[in-house]
Coordinates of C-alpha atoms in Angstrom, one line a residue:
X2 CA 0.0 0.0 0.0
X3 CA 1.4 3.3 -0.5
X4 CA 0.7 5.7 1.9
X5 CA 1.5 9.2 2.8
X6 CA 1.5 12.0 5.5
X7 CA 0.8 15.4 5.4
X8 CA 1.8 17.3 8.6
X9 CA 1.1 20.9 9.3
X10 CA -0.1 23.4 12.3
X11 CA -3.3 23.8 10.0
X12 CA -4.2 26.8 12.3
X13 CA -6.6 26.8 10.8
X14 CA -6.9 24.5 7.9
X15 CA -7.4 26.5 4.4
X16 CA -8.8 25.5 0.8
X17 CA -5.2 25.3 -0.4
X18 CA -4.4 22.7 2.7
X19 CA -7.6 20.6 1.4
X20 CA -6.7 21.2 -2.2
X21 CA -3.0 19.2 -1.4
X22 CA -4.8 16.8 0.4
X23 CA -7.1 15.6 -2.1
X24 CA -4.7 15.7 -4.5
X25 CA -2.5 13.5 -2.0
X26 CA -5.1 11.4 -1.7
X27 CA -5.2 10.9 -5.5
X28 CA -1.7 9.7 -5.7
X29 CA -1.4 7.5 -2.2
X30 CA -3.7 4.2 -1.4
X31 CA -3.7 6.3 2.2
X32 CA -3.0 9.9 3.0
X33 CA -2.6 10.7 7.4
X34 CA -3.1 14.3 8.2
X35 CA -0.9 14.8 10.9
X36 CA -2.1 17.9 12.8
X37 CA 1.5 19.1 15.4
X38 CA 0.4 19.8 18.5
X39 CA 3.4 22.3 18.9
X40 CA 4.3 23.0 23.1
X41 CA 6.0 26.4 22.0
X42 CA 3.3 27.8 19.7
X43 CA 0.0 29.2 21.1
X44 CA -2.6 28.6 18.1
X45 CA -5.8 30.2 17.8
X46 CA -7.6 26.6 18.2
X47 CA -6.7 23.7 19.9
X48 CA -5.2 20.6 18.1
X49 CA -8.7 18.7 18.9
X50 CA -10.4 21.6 17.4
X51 CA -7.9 21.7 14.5
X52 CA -7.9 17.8 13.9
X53 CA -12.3 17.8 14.0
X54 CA -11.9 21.1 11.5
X55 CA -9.6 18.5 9.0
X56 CA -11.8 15.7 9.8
X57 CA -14.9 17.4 8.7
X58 CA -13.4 19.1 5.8
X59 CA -12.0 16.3 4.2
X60 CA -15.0 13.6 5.7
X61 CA -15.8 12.8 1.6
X62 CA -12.4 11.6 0.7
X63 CA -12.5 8.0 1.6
X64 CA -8.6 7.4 2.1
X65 CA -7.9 10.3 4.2
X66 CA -7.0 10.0 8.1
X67 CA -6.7 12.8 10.8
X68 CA -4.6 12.4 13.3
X69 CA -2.1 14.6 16.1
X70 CA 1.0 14.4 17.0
X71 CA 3.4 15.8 19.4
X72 CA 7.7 16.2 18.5
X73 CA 9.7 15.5 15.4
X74 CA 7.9 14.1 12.4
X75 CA 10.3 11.0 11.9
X76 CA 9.1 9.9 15.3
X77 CA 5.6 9.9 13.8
X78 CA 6.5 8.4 10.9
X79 CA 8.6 5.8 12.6
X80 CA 5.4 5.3 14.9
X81 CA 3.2 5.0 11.5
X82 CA 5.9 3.4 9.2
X83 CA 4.9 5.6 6.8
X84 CA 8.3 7.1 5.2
X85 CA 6.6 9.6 2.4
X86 CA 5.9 13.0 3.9
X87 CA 4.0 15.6 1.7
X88 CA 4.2 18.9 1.8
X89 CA 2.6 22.1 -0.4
X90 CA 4.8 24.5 -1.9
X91 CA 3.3 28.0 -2.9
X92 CA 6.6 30.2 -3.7
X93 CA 10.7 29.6 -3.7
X94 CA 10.7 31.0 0.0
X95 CA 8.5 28.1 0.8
X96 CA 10.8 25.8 -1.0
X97 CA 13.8 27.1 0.6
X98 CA 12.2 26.4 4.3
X99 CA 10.9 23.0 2.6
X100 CA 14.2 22.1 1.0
X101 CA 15.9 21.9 4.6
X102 CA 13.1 20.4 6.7
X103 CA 13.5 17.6 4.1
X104 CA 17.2 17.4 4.4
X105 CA 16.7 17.3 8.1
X106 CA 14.6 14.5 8.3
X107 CA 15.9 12.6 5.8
X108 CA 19.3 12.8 8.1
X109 CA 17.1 12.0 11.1
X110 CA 15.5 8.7 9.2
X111 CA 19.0 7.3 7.5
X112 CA 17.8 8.5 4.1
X113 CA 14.5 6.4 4.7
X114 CA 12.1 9.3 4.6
X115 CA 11.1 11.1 1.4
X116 CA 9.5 14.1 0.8
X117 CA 7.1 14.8 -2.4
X118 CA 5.9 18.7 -3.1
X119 CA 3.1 19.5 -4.7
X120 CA 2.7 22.6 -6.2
X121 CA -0.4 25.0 -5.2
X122 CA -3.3 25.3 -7.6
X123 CA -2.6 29.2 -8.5
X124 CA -5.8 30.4 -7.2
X125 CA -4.2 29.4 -3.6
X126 CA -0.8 30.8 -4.6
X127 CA -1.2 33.6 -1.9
X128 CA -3.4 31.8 1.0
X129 CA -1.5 31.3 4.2
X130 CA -3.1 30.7 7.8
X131 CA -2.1 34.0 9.0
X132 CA -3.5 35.8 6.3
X133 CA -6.8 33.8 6.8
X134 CA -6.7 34.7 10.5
X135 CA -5.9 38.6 10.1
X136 CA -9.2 38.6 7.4
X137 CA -11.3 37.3 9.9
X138 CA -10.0 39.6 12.6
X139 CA -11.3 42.4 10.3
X140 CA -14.3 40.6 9.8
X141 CA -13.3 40.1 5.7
X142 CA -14.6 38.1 3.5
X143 CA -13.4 34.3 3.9
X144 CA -15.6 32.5 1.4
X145 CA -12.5 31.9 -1.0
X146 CA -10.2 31.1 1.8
X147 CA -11.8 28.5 3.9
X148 CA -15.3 26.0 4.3
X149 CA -17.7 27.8 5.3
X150 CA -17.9 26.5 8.5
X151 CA -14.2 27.2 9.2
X152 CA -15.1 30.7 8.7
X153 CA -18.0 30.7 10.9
X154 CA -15.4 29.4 13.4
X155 CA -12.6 32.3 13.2
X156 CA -15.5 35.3 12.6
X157 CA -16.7 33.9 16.1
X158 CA -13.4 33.5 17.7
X159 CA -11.8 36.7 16.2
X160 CA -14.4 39.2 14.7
X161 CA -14.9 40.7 17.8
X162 CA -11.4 41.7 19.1

């Protein structure tokens, strides 16, 4: 079976996160989102919330998974014995950050784990979580950003400050 992980803060999942993931999920027999639960961050939600947010959004794609984790990704993957990570890549500063989080882990695994970009669809090109959360703090329009119910979640949790 060929399977796959895609791990990521997702704080809060976006349409270019679910756009990789079905794409994933067209490629790999099995595709585990791997949600960090990252000690030295303070996300807006909580890695339950973030993993139910992924579950929901991605609950018509048969071969997808939604899981958490906690500390390095090779761990996971060890955990899993899943060696293929993916990973989105929207512009050449991404791949630089990319490029050496691959290296990394690769290092970490004795060459065993490999990482496969895929290339955002254009129309997501420009869509990061932070941007996503700074619209909704402004009360913006989110409808080409996130589900709707994602954006029902971060209007309520930021439209008011």
């Amino acid at each position: 079976m060929k399977a796959a992980i895609y791990p990521g803060t997702f704080d809060p999942a976006t349409n270019g996160h679910i756009d990789i993931i079905r794409r994933a999920a067209n490629v790999f027999d099995e595709v585990t989102v791997a949600v960090l639960d990252n000690k030295a961050k303070t996300p807006l939600f909580s890695v339950d919330e973030r993993v139910n947010i992924l579950k929901e959004a991605t609950k018509n794609i048969p071969n997808v998974k939604v899981e958490s984790f906690e500390g390095l990704l090779i761990d996971y993957c060890k955990r899993k014995d899943v060696y293929v990570v993916v990973r989105g890549l929207r512009a050449v500063t991404d791949f630089e950050y990319e490029f050496q989080m691959s290296i990394m882990n690769s290092k970490l695994s004795d060459g065993k784990l490999e990482t496969i970009y895929f290339n955002t669809d254009l129309k997501y090109s420009y869509l990061s979580s932070s941007s996503v959360k700074q619209v909704a703090q402004f009360k913006g329009d989110l409808s080409d950003f996130v589900p709707d119910f994602v954006a029902d979640m971060l209007l309520e949790r930021l439209g008011d400050k």
